[in-house]
XYZ file of C-alpha atoms in Angstrom:
737
model
C -106.661 -120.565 -102.807
C -108.662 -120.868 -99.585
C -110.596 -123.864 -98.357
C -113.056 -124.351 -95.536
C -111.681 -126.932 -93.110
C -114.531 -126.773 -90.598
C -115.085 -130.244 -89.107
C -111.753 -131.661 -90.402
C -110.475 -131.882 -86.815
C -113.759 -132.323 -84.974
C -113.484 -133.418 -81.373
C -113.482 -137.130 -80.791
C -116.945 -138.455 -80.010
C -117.677 -139.854 -76.568
C -117.747 -143.578 -75.921
C -121.546 -143.520 -75.624
C -121.886 -141.687 -78.933
C -119.558 -144.157 -80.676
C -121.542 -147.138 -79.333
C -124.804 -145.541 -80.449
C -123.357 -144.723 -83.875
C -122.130 -148.294 -84.360
C -125.527 -149.681 -83.378
C -127.320 -147.439 -85.856
C -124.946 -148.393 -88.679
C -125.121 -152.115 -87.819
C -128.639 -152.287 -86.489
C -129.406 -155.802 -87.703
C -126.219 -157.102 -86.116
C -127.045 -155.308 -82.856
C -130.644 -156.593 -82.691
C -129.916 -160.189 -83.722
C -126.832 -160.258 -81.504
C -128.907 -159.131 -78.505
C -131.551 -161.805 -79.103
C -128.914 -164.517 -79.505
C -127.208 -163.370 -76.314
C -130.455 -163.480 -74.325
C -131.360 -166.922 -75.670
C -127.869 -168.319 -75.093
C -127.676 -166.960 -71.525
C -131.120 -168.344 -70.729
C -130.370 -171.798 -72.158
C -126.965 -172.044 -70.467
C -128.462 -170.929 -67.176
C -131.266 -173.467 -67.475
C -128.767 -176.234 -68.131
C -126.555 -175.166 -65.213
C -129.378 -174.761 -62.719
C -129.361 -172.341 -59.803
C -127.604 -173.400 -56.589
C -129.021 -172.062 -53.323
C -127.270 -171.637 -50.000
C -126.549 -174.513 -47.682
C -128.173 -174.026 -44.255
C -124.998 -172.854 -42.527
C -124.066 -170.448 -45.329
C -126.918 -168.102 -44.457
C -125.781 -167.874 -40.825
C -122.907 -166.176 -39.040
C -120.724 -166.615 -35.986
C -121.275 -169.559 -33.639
C -124.620 -170.329 -35.273
C -122.904 -170.956 -38.607
C -120.226 -173.079 -36.940
C -122.833 -175.204 -35.165
C -124.837 -175.699 -38.342
C -121.717 -176.609 -40.291
C -120.918 -179.374 -37.776
C -124.378 -180.837 -38.399
C -124.101 -180.389 -42.178
C -120.657 -181.988 -42.397
C -121.891 -184.896 -40.288
C -124.889 -185.365 -42.580
C -127.310 -184.762 -39.701
C -130.691 -183.327 -40.537
C -133.058 -182.691 -37.690
C -136.508 -184.108 -38.404
C -139.185 -181.523 -39.048
C -140.869 -180.961 -35.701
C -144.544 -180.139 -35.271
C -146.545 -178.928 -32.267
C -150.292 -178.920 -31.661
C -151.616 -176.865 -28.765
C -155.029 -177.686 -27.291
C -156.678 -175.065 -25.044
C -159.726 -175.398 -22.826
C -161.516 -173.027 -20.492
C -161.209 -175.390 -17.529
C -158.088 -177.263 -16.450
C -157.743 -180.722 -17.957
C -160.739 -180.461 -20.277
C -158.402 -180.605 -23.279
C -157.064 -184.118 -22.596
C -159.543 -186.081 -24.745
C -158.946 -183.785 -27.714
C -155.171 -184.056 -27.229
C -155.396 -187.841 -27.199
C -157.426 -187.733 -30.424
C -154.776 -185.502 -32.005
C -152.073 -188.037 -31.142
C -154.128 -190.894 -32.580
C -155.071 -188.977 -35.726
C -151.549 -187.894 -36.666
C -150.185 -191.419 -36.075
C -152.825 -192.790 -38.410
C -151.503 -190.693 -41.308
C -148.286 -192.739 -41.414
C -146.400 -189.458 -41.968
C -145.153 -188.898 -38.392
C -142.532 -190.487 -36.174
C -142.429 -190.341 -32.419
C -145.423 -188.623 -30.793
C -144.643 -187.191 -27.349
C -147.566 -187.445 -24.883
C -149.280 -184.117 -24.254
C -147.547 -181.847 -21.747
C -149.769 -179.695 -19.530
C -149.243 -175.982 -18.981
C -148.700 -174.502 -15.527
C -152.377 -173.570 -15.128
C -153.638 -176.848 -16.602
C -155.679 -175.157 -19.340
C -153.360 -176.036 -22.234
C -151.786 -179.198 -23.543
C -148.954 -179.436 -26.072
C -148.581 -182.442 -28.367
C -145.199 -182.798 -30.070
C -144.253 -185.071 -32.947
C -141.842 -185.230 -35.884
C -142.375 -185.806 -39.573
C -140.824 -188.892 -41.152
C -138.549 -188.719 -44.177
C -136.313 -185.943 -45.450
C -136.978 -182.754 -43.450
C -136.193 -180.676 -46.552
C -139.318 -182.044 -48.252
C -141.529 -182.309 -45.158
C -143.522 -179.243 -46.222
C -144.595 -181.110 -49.354
C -145.883 -184.068 -47.284
C -147.529 -182.381 -44.314
C -151.008 -181.801 -45.779
C -152.484 -185.149 -44.580
C -151.277 -184.302 -41.058
C -152.885 -180.862 -41.264
C -156.107 -182.484 -42.456
C -156.028 -184.972 -39.564
C -155.624 -182.201 -36.988
C -158.381 -180.277 -38.762
C -160.795 -183.198 -38.367
C -160.062 -183.421 -34.645
C -160.616 -179.689 -34.369
C -164.010 -180.019 -36.035
C -164.946 -182.902 -33.724
C -164.051 -180.943 -30.569
C -165.597 -177.484 -30.858
C -165.386 -177.079 -27.073
C -161.592 -176.594 -27.259
C -159.228 -174.468 -29.331
C -156.667 -176.337 -31.419
C -153.739 -174.810 -33.288
C -150.736 -176.254 -35.116
C -147.270 -174.856 -35.772
C -144.015 -176.477 -36.836
C -141.246 -176.734 -39.377
C -143.305 -178.576 -41.980
C -146.595 -176.696 -41.551
C -144.862 -173.300 -41.480
C -142.756 -174.318 -44.481
C -145.856 -175.249 -46.436
C -147.501 -171.947 -45.566
C -144.355 -170.078 -46.593
C -144.020 -171.928 -49.908
C -147.664 -171.340 -50.773
C -147.537 -167.657 -49.877
C -144.233 -166.941 -51.611
C -145.360 -168.691 -54.771
C -148.566 -166.674 -54.966
C -146.981 -163.405 -53.875
C -144.076 -163.368 -56.295
C -146.283 -164.490 -59.160
C -148.586 -161.583 -58.353
C -145.656 -159.176 -58.098
C -144.296 -160.222 -61.469
C -147.658 -160.099 -63.221
C -148.608 -156.784 -61.578
C -145.317 -154.919 -61.865
C -144.930 -155.354 -65.622
C -148.451 -154.143 -66.575
C -148.068 -151.205 -64.180
C -144.815 -150.151 -65.814
C -146.375 -150.565 -69.254
C -149.393 -148.458 -68.293
C -147.234 -145.641 -66.965
C -145.095 -145.700 -70.112
C -148.247 -145.507 -72.224
C -149.095 -142.262 -70.461
C -145.510 -141.012 -70.799
C -145.152 -141.753 -74.532
C -148.747 -141.829 -75.706
C -147.944 -144.736 -78.046
C -148.089 -148.495 -77.504
C -144.893 -149.461 -79.351
C -142.807 -146.772 -77.650
C -144.108 -148.030 -74.291
C -143.382 -151.672 -75.124
C -139.717 -151.081 -75.977
C -138.469 -150.269 -72.430
C -140.501 -153.065 -70.834
C -139.364 -155.579 -73.443
C -135.720 -154.620 -73.087
C -135.909 -154.703 -69.260
C -137.497 -158.169 -69.292
C -134.990 -159.583 -71.778
C -132.183 -158.110 -69.673
C -133.620 -159.894 -66.639
C -133.911 -163.191 -68.535
C -130.273 -162.984 -69.662
C -129.068 -161.922 -66.210
C -131.013 -164.731 -64.565
C -129.296 -167.241 -66.847
C -125.842 -165.884 -66.057
C -126.741 -165.743 -62.372
C -127.509 -169.471 -62.428
C -124.003 -170.114 -63.764
C -122.462 -167.823 -61.153
C -124.440 -169.500 -58.366
C -122.213 -172.571 -58.640
C -119.380 -170.466 -57.235
C -121.483 -168.090 -55.101
C -124.520 -169.791 -53.601
C -127.719 -167.738 -53.562
C -130.575 -166.979 -51.197
C -134.018 -168.188 -52.275
C -135.380 -164.733 -53.143
C -132.303 -163.391 -54.956
C -133.911 -163.716 -58.400
C -136.971 -161.791 -57.208
C -134.759 -158.978 -55.921
C -132.962 -158.989 -59.280
C -136.295 -158.660 -61.092
C -137.194 -155.718 -58.876
C -133.963 -153.852 -59.617
C -133.780 -154.938 -63.255
C -137.281 -153.772 -64.094
C -136.679 -150.435 -62.380
C -133.323 -149.552 -63.950
C -134.001 -151.218 -67.314
C -137.166 -149.228 -67.900
C -135.567 -146.033 -66.599
C -132.532 -146.240 -68.863
C -134.666 -146.820 -71.939
C -137.036 -144.078 -70.881
C -134.187 -141.554 -70.608
C -132.887 -142.524 -74.053
C -136.214 -142.648 -75.915
C -137.508 -139.410 -74.425
C -134.379 -137.532 -75.463
C -134.600 -138.948 -78.994
C -138.306 -138.071 -79.205
C -137.665 -134.568 -77.849
C -134.986 -133.922 -80.458
C -137.287 -135.146 -83.219
C -140.016 -132.846 -81.912
C -137.487 -129.994 -82.055
C -137.075 -130.524 -85.797
C -133.990 -132.707 -86.062
C -133.894 -135.571 -88.510
C -133.790 -139.173 -87.268
C -130.015 -139.553 -87.556
C -129.266 -136.319 -85.710
C -131.813 -137.061 -82.984
C -130.263 -140.466 -82.355
C -126.773 -138.983 -82.318
C -127.793 -136.367 -79.731
C -129.587 -138.982 -77.614
C -126.497 -141.210 -77.666
C -124.150 -138.360 -76.779
C -126.315 -137.061 -73.913
C -128.739 -139.611 -72.460
C -126.504 -142.484 -73.554
C -123.640 -140.998 -71.582
C -125.913 -140.423 -68.579
C -127.039 -144.051 -68.743
C -123.424 -145.251 -68.739
C -122.481 -143.028 -65.803
C -125.616 -143.974 -63.888
C -125.200 -147.680 -64.592
C -121.563 -147.615 -63.524
C -122.537 -145.801 -60.323
C -125.249 -148.339 -59.516
C -122.903 -151.275 -60.143
C -120.134 -149.803 -58.003
C -122.633 -149.138 -55.213
C -123.919 -152.712 -55.422
C -120.338 -154.006 -55.337
C -120.103 -152.627 -51.817
C -122.204 -155.584 -50.652
C -119.262 -157.883 -51.377
C -117.582 -156.304 -48.334
C -120.394 -157.299 -45.971
C -118.882 -160.668 -45.069
C -122.296 -162.318 -45.504
C -123.086 -164.614 -48.404
C -126.634 -163.253 -48.601
C -125.374 -159.820 -49.661
C -122.726 -161.195 -51.967
C -125.478 -162.990 -53.868
C -127.560 -159.804 -53.990
C -124.498 -157.928 -55.276
C -123.821 -160.422 -58.050
C -127.469 -160.483 -59.143
C -127.995 -156.725 -59.215
C -124.654 -155.989 -60.913
C -125.466 -158.503 -63.649
C -128.929 -157.156 -64.371
C -127.834 -153.491 -64.265
C -124.857 -154.196 -66.535
C -126.994 -156.005 -69.108
C -129.793 -153.426 -68.965
C -127.269 -150.616 -69.371
C -125.570 -152.268 -72.361
C -128.912 -153.012 -73.967
C -129.994 -149.397 -73.588
C -126.956 -148.040 -75.470
C -126.712 -150.785 -78.106
C -129.895 -152.572 -79.116
C -132.185 -149.652 -78.226
C -130.662 -147.130 -80.679
C -130.642 -149.883 -83.313
C -134.361 -150.489 -82.757
C -135.140 -146.766 -82.821
C -133.190 -146.394 -86.052
C -134.991 -149.364 -87.591
C -138.443 -148.235 -86.522
C -138.038 -144.524 -87.180
C -141.386 -142.775 -86.834
C -143.087 -146.172 -86.574
C -142.123 -146.085 -82.904
C -145.270 -143.968 -82.554
C -147.361 -146.946 -83.665
C -150.441 -147.508 -81.555
C -150.808 -143.849 -80.642
C -153.458 -143.033 -78.079
C -155.147 -139.859 -79.395
C -155.933 -138.215 -76.076
C -152.415 -138.796 -74.753
C -150.781 -138.053 -78.067
C -151.953 -134.437 -78.376
C -149.256 -133.139 -76.045
C -146.418 -134.856 -77.880
C -146.226 -132.248 -80.559
C -144.113 -129.969 -78.430
C -140.623 -130.505 -77.178
C -140.398 -131.474 -73.507
C -138.073 -128.640 -72.757
C -140.344 -126.476 -70.696
C -143.249 -128.045 -68.945
C -145.582 -125.419 -67.526
C -146.164 -127.355 -64.319
C -142.460 -127.799 -63.578
C -141.777 -124.165 -64.506
C -144.527 -122.979 -62.153
C -143.186 -125.064 -59.279
C -139.571 -124.148 -59.959
C -140.085 -120.382 -60.188
C -140.575 -119.715 -56.437
C -137.807 -122.220 -55.547
C -135.249 -120.290 -57.609
C -136.646 -116.946 -56.467
C -136.140 -117.809 -52.759
C -133.672 -120.699 -52.749
C -132.564 -120.284 -49.129
C -136.101 -120.593 -47.751
C -136.944 -123.625 -49.869
C -133.616 -125.314 -49.124
C -134.226 -124.975 -45.384
C -137.847 -126.150 -45.657
C -137.045 -129.160 -47.840
C -134.066 -130.190 -45.707
C -136.195 -129.769 -42.587
C -138.895 -132.076 -43.909
C -136.336 -134.721 -44.874
C -134.614 -134.503 -41.477
C -137.972 -134.756 -39.718
C -138.779 -137.921 -41.652
C -135.313 -139.257 -40.849
C -135.596 -138.622 -37.090
C -136.982 -142.087 -36.129
C -133.823 -143.658 -37.576
C -132.035 -142.895 -34.307
C -134.108 -145.596 -32.582
C -133.810 -148.266 -35.270
C -133.776 -151.841 -33.944
C -132.836 -154.647 -36.309
C -133.152 -158.401 -35.972
C -133.693 -161.446 -38.116
C -137.477 -161.612 -38.180
C -138.944 -164.944 -37.166
C -141.608 -166.588 -39.286
C -144.227 -165.524 -36.745
C -143.200 -161.890 -37.339
C -143.274 -162.409 -41.078
C -146.834 -163.735 -41.035
C -149.770 -161.318 -41.301
C -151.923 -160.904 -38.224
C -154.941 -163.190 -38.114
C -153.101 -166.142 -39.637
C -154.248 -169.232 -37.621
C -150.714 -170.586 -37.554
C -149.446 -167.296 -36.105
C -152.063 -167.431 -33.338
C -150.972 -170.995 -32.514
C -147.311 -169.927 -32.363
C -148.069 -167.008 -30.078
C -150.070 -169.183 -27.683
C -147.313 -171.811 -27.585
C -144.697 -169.107 -26.928
C -146.745 -167.630 -24.087
C -147.830 -170.886 -22.458
C -144.681 -172.951 -23.001
C -141.736 -170.474 -22.954
C -138.934 -171.490 -25.282
C -141.048 -174.220 -26.804
C -141.315 -173.143 -30.440
C -137.700 -171.979 -30.797
C -135.317 -173.337 -28.149
C -131.605 -172.702 -28.235
C -129.671 -175.669 -29.578
C -126.240 -176.657 -28.271
C -124.300 -178.672 -30.869
C -121.494 -180.747 -29.362
C -118.781 -182.507 -31.376
C -116.567 -184.851 -29.333
C -113.956 -187.507 -29.945
C -116.207 -190.081 -28.250
C -119.738 -188.812 -27.707
C -120.505 -191.778 -25.464
C -117.582 -191.314 -23.065
C -118.221 -190.798 -19.344
C -116.700 -187.313 -19.557
C -119.218 -186.248 -22.222
C -122.167 -187.825 -20.397
C -121.156 -186.046 -17.192
C -120.801 -182.727 -19.039
C -124.275 -183.050 -20.595
C -125.774 -183.963 -17.217
C -124.109 -180.912 -15.665
C -125.487 -178.677 -18.422
C -129.007 -179.987 -17.803
C -128.582 -179.452 -14.081
C -127.340 -175.873 -14.418
C -130.070 -174.873 -16.886
C -132.630 -176.147 -14.406
C -131.560 -173.539 -11.865
C -132.141 -169.808 -11.839
C -135.335 -169.548 -13.917
C -133.701 -168.475 -17.190
C -134.480 -171.719 -18.988
C -137.590 -173.785 -19.560
C -138.209 -177.524 -19.668
C -137.675 -180.095 -20.887
C -134.024 -179.981 -21.965
C -133.777 -182.763 -24.562
C -130.658 -184.501 -25.811
C -130.325 -186.229 -29.197
C -127.133 -188.257 -29.609
C -125.686 -189.282 -32.978
C -123.214 -191.958 -31.912
C -121.809 -192.706 -35.360
C -120.959 -189.050 -36.022
C -119.934 -188.350 -32.379
C -122.300 -185.397 -32.293
C -124.983 -184.456 -29.769
C -127.774 -181.886 -30.035
C -129.110 -180.396 -26.811
C -132.334 -178.347 -27.062
C -132.584 -175.750 -24.272
C -135.814 -173.706 -23.987
C -135.105 -170.037 -23.239
C -137.041 -167.762 -20.934
C -139.084 -164.976 -22.467
C -140.808 -164.967 -25.841
C -137.794 -166.141 -27.811
C -136.541 -162.699 -28.829
C -137.019 -160.237 -25.974
C -134.451 -159.086 -23.405
C -135.090 -162.071 -21.126
C -134.439 -164.516 -23.972
C -131.288 -162.695 -25.041
C -129.972 -162.649 -21.493
C -130.617 -166.390 -21.193
C -128.770 -166.974 -24.475
C -125.756 -165.007 -23.231
C -125.786 -166.969 -19.990
C -125.890 -170.238 -21.924
C -123.074 -169.230 -24.272
C -120.762 -167.425 -21.888
C -121.225 -169.302 -18.611
C -122.928 -172.672 -18.902
C -121.604 -174.144 -22.170
C -117.900 -173.292 -21.611
C -117.990 -174.830 -18.127
C -119.806 -178.010 -19.148
C -119.949 -179.488 -22.664
C -117.444 -176.939 -23.955
C -114.768 -178.638 -21.855
C -115.663 -182.082 -23.265
C -115.450 -181.202 -26.956
C -116.271 -178.493 -29.496
C -119.610 -176.887 -28.636
C -121.518 -174.016 -30.247
C -124.999 -172.614 -29.653
C -127.441 -172.080 -32.499
C -131.201 -171.687 -32.789
C -133.588 -169.020 -34.017
C -132.548 -166.315 -31.537
C -128.858 -167.226 -31.765
C -129.055 -166.998 -35.560
C -130.560 -163.523 -35.351
C -128.042 -162.267 -32.781
C -125.050 -163.632 -34.710
C -126.323 -162.287 -38.030
C -126.837 -158.809 -36.577
C -123.444 -158.831 -34.879
C -121.747 -159.767 -38.161
C -123.711 -157.133 -40.030
C -122.923 -154.380 -37.538
C -119.224 -155.274 -37.689
C -119.076 -155.155 -41.496
C -121.551 -152.406 -42.367
C -119.045 -149.552 -41.954
C -116.705 -150.761 -44.754
C -119.713 -151.105 -47.082
C -120.897 -147.571 -46.338
C -117.411 -146.104 -46.752
C -116.830 -147.958 -50.031
C -120.131 -146.819 -51.549
C -119.607 -143.206 -50.457
C -116.029 -143.061 -51.744
C -116.644 -144.632 -55.157
C -119.774 -142.525 -55.708
C -117.880 -139.383 -54.769
C -115.020 -140.209 -57.130
C -117.342 -141.069 -60.006
C -119.279 -137.803 -59.620
C -116.010 -135.887 -59.359
C -114.682 -137.377 -62.591
C -118.008 -137.153 -64.454
C -118.714 -133.496 -63.667
C -115.202 -132.176 -62.855
C -116.641 -130.466 -59.795
C -115.786 -131.004 -56.160
C -118.995 -129.244 -55.155
C -121.241 -131.456 -57.289
C -119.544 -134.563 -55.893
C -120.068 -133.453 -52.290
C -123.681 -132.343 -52.762
C -124.434 -135.619 -54.551
C -123.299 -137.574 -51.499
C -125.159 -135.363 -49.031
C -128.446 -135.410 -50.954
C -128.336 -139.175 -51.345
C -127.583 -139.646 -47.653
C -130.580 -137.484 -46.857
C -132.808 -139.647 -49.066
C -131.565 -142.844 -47.423
C -132.006 -141.414 -43.924
C -135.579 -140.389 -44.715
C -136.296 -143.895 -46.033
C -134.903 -145.405 -42.831
C -137.025 -143.061 -40.740
C -140.230 -143.990 -42.550
C -139.458 -147.704 -42.231
C -138.811 -147.404 -38.495
C -141.918 -145.295 -37.943
C -144.192 -147.670 -39.838
C -142.819 -151.135 -39.111
C -141.107 -150.716 -35.752
C -143.450 -148.237 -34.060
C -146.595 -148.789 -36.139
C -147.144 -145.093 -36.923
C -149.443 -144.990 -39.938
C -148.991 -148.723 -40.514
C -152.655 -149.044 -41.479
C -152.071 -146.750 -44.458
C -149.677 -149.356 -45.831
C -151.845 -152.346 -44.968
C -149.409 -153.641 -42.356
C -148.705 -153.575 -38.637
C -145.807 -152.965 -36.260
C -143.513 -155.911 -35.570
C -141.106 -154.038 -33.312
C -138.044 -154.399 -35.529
C -136.590 -153.970 -39.007
C -135.388 -157.081 -40.832
C -131.657 -157.425 -40.167
C -130.478 -157.294 -43.787
C -132.793 -154.444 -44.774
C -130.795 -151.304 -43.786
C -127.673 -152.296 -45.703
C -129.632 -153.479 -48.736
C -131.816 -150.358 -48.845
C -128.766 -148.107 -48.458
C -126.916 -149.702 -51.346
C -129.925 -149.931 -53.673
C -131.135 -146.395 -52.989
C -127.672 -144.901 -53.264
C -127.341 -146.535 -56.643
C -130.819 -145.842 -57.977
C -130.884 -142.228 -56.747
C -128.052 -141.583 -59.175
C -130.407 -142.334 -62.048
C -132.178 -139.053 -61.440
C -129.222 -137.135 -60.102
C -126.923 -137.894 -63.023
C -129.665 -137.221 -65.553
C -130.750 -133.898 -64.016
C -127.249 -132.573 -63.302
C -126.100 -133.606 -66.792
C -128.871 -131.485 -68.313
C -127.853 -128.598 -66.058
C -124.179 -128.945 -66.996
C -125.128 -129.277 -70.659
C -127.023 -125.970 -70.504
C -124.171 -124.238 -68.705
C -121.658 -125.500 -71.268
C -123.824 -123.824 -73.926
C -123.261 -120.483 -72.189
C -126.177 -120.107 -69.747
C -125.550 -118.773 -66.249
C -125.802 -121.254 -63.409
C -129.283 -120.223 -62.236
C -130.663 -120.258 -65.798
C -128.927 -123.570 -66.438
C -130.513 -125.016 -63.292
C -133.932 -123.818 -64.396
C -133.475 -125.258 -67.887
C -132.013 -128.565 -66.669
C -134.724 -129.233 -64.104
C -137.553 -128.218 -66.451
C -136.245 -130.220 -69.410
C -135.777 -133.346 -67.290
C -138.921 -133.006 -65.172
C -141.126 -135.125 -67.439
C -138.767 -138.068 -67.784
C -137.751 -137.988 -64.110
C -141.395 -137.968 -63.073
C -142.218 -140.875 -65.376
C -139.197 -142.864 -64.213
C -139.988 -142.193 -60.559
C -143.626 -143.198 -60.941
C -142.527 -146.486 -62.524
C -140.047 -147.217 -59.728
C -142.549 -146.286 -57.030
C -145.205 -148.489 -58.660
C -142.870 -151.487 -58.967
C -141.628 -151.154 -55.397
C -145.144 -150.561 -54.084
C -146.205 -153.921 -55.524
C -143.746 -155.588 -53.148
C -145.272 -153.633 -50.272
C -148.554 -155.488 -50.917
C -147.016 -158.948 -50.446
C -147.714 -161.045 -47.356
C -144.198 -161.367 -45.927
C -143.080 -158.606 -43.586
C -139.571 -158.254 -45.044
C -140.985 -157.763 -48.547
C -143.373 -155.132 -47.189
C -140.507 -153.314 -45.498
C -138.415 -153.380 -48.656
C -141.302 -152.221 -50.842
C -142.382 -149.361 -48.580
C -138.825 -148.231 -47.859
C -137.769 -148.125 -51.506
C -141.056 -146.672 -52.806
C -141.163 -143.844 -50.259
C -137.472 -143.078 -50.750
C -137.734 -142.871 -54.547
C -140.847 -140.702 -54.255
C -139.105 -138.286 -51.899
C -135.906 -138.356 -53.930
C -137.563 -137.591 -57.253
C -139.827 -134.859 -55.877
C -138.638 -133.092 -52.756
C -134.914 -133.672 -53.325
C -134.519 -133.323 -57.112
C -137.298 -130.755 -57.692
C -136.770 -128.545 -54.619
C -133.605 -129.240 -52.647
C -131.225 -129.781 -55.578
C -132.186 -126.630 -57.563
C -132.341 -124.454 -54.443
C -128.901 -125.597 -53.242
C -127.371 -125.173 -56.708
C -128.953 -121.731 -57.023
C -127.453 -120.724 -53.671
C -124.013 -122.000 -54.625
C -124.007 -120.294 -58.021
C -120.692 -120.589 -59.863
C -119.238 -122.409 -56.865
C -121.124 -125.462 -58.158
C -118.332 -125.948 -60.682
C -115.393 -125.478 -58.334
C -112.435 -127.748 -59.026
C -109.115 -127.307 -57.189
C -106.135 -126.654 -59.428
C -104.405 -129.806 -58.279
C -107.308 -131.779 -59.778
C -106.986 -130.088 -63.152
C -105.615 -133.323 -64.637
C -109.056 -134.950 -64.450
C -110.419 -135.800 -67.927
C -112.871 -133.381 -69.438
C -116.278 -134.963 -69.933
C -118.713 -133.197 -72.215
C -122.399 -133.368 -71.305
C -123.764 -132.027 -74.551
C -123.805 -133.245 -78.131
C -120.488 -133.439 -79.959
C -120.097 -131.523 -83.206
C -119.836 -133.704 -86.287
C -118.310 -132.980 -89.693
C -120.879 -131.718 -92.202
C -121.904 -133.982 -95.019
C -119.962 -133.608 -98.253
C -122.894 -132.015 -100.068
C -123.149 -129.355 -97.337
C -119.513 -128.266 -97.448
C -118.671 -124.993 -99.215
C -116.961 -125.287 -102.586
C -113.320 -124.073 -102.505
C -112.941 -120.662 -104.122
C -109.772 -119.724 -106.079
C -108.321 -116.293 -105.625
């Protein structure tokens, strides 16, 4: 008697396939469990509240030490304000300046008002005063002062009046950030939804990825609030998390849904289509998500709390979006079945009848690339290297608020005039001195000596002011620096103050550190430059290892690293060209500021290295899947690129659109982040994945799958669908003989 045992010992399904299978069999549990998780995380996070950084926690080096002395002593500097009055003839501004002093006093919101100081040529006067009350809330109380200065300005049209200060700039910043991020959130989501409508041709299918991405963000934001009690966050961390969460959440769902829809279009039933999607796209989502999270984890090595907060936020949102894509999404697709096509748009729906395995456009573009791979590889690499060339001259610094503001902002014009006319005025260096007895003769002599030495040599401005806090035994000494507050002259003056003057004066009378806007920027950059190498090495190593294990190919792992580095370098080059040199800045609605925000290169590197793997893993998985079915490498490359072209294009357009929204915001750092990420994703998904990747793989041929013998112990990872036992009714009946 003979029996058919086919399927009795079928290979064990992959982890992704098992998760997808469980979700389909327990779809109500998966869906309700997801909703309960999102609600619980949101409620717990709301109850916990989000904790932001203390002032000194966002600094580094001596600046952080100085700020910590003030924080520990409970000292908060009052919010300072400056009003500059300019006239065409010397002294003609005095009446207006006197009216400014009277008007701001009358508001009852200001403390000491310093009599107007004249400029060297006598054409400008500077009125200084401080806001009363808690400096942390001064921005909320400065409007009456702004109105008072505005009335004086209207009454004296013969002079030019401008205001800048901690409170007024803080109010401007709060107003702008509130409007900008609200616009980003309300623009990014509809953009993603519109692109998905075009991709799927049906409203419900388009709503699923957006809904899952948003719920993932809500849950991650709740958990982030809990985590912030141990790891304090920067103000914009949640906005960065939304940016990354929307991008990866939509992409992961897009990969999964498109594969399921393609398999249905190929004639498979719903159960089989979901099984194939879980075994292929589900696995790609897990590999991609793990890669992104490991890349983001590199920011923990930066030594800066800012990046640690970014790392925690992005890892949380990617983890939750990834889990949602392989659990609740297959459950929803199983529940909806063909109803996922609800709300079909007729014009867009006509092309959905075919399987997305061979787009004519992608096939047309790919044919010459595979016919002459060497030529196209050289051309594509040349273009990327040309775009990357400006990176060699990258200059980073912590951008001041005046650099963050768009040109034409009245407050920016006031700041620039103050900086030019009263060097060091808007942002002096601040020496913080902690002594055993701040009133001792030794300390008084040391402070007097510091004032005397800064008055010689021309590197420092006037006046040097001293604020003594007798009860805390702390003194603050404001020292105006030469230059514009950030150029070479200012930096040289800061070095002189730190290395020569402070150690020989107040440094010998107690513990003294120098802080201030320029000092903050210098210390932050120094810390970043010291710690950036470990971050880069960590990200490169873990990405290499993950690609090696996932594809069992040393060649694929190496080319993955090189292609991603090329994408990052091109992004850096574009950022430097646009924002540092101003080349083509008008095309992006911005202008040159002479520098890249200090935290931007590391953040862009980590984010792009992670997100680039979305496309790379998905495309190479389709190529490996085709090769495992018996196709030659060149045919497998052609099939993999063509079959993934539609989903990669849709995913890239969504990412570019979301990032481009941030490029339209007012703040310079948000513009830099938006342009850098948008351009990089565009180049990565087109020039790199559609030209450079297939041409390089075609040139390498079978060497793409090279694995040294000593690595033969690596686990075998299948990139296709796993065979499953046939149903009982399909099995042959045993035949007796």
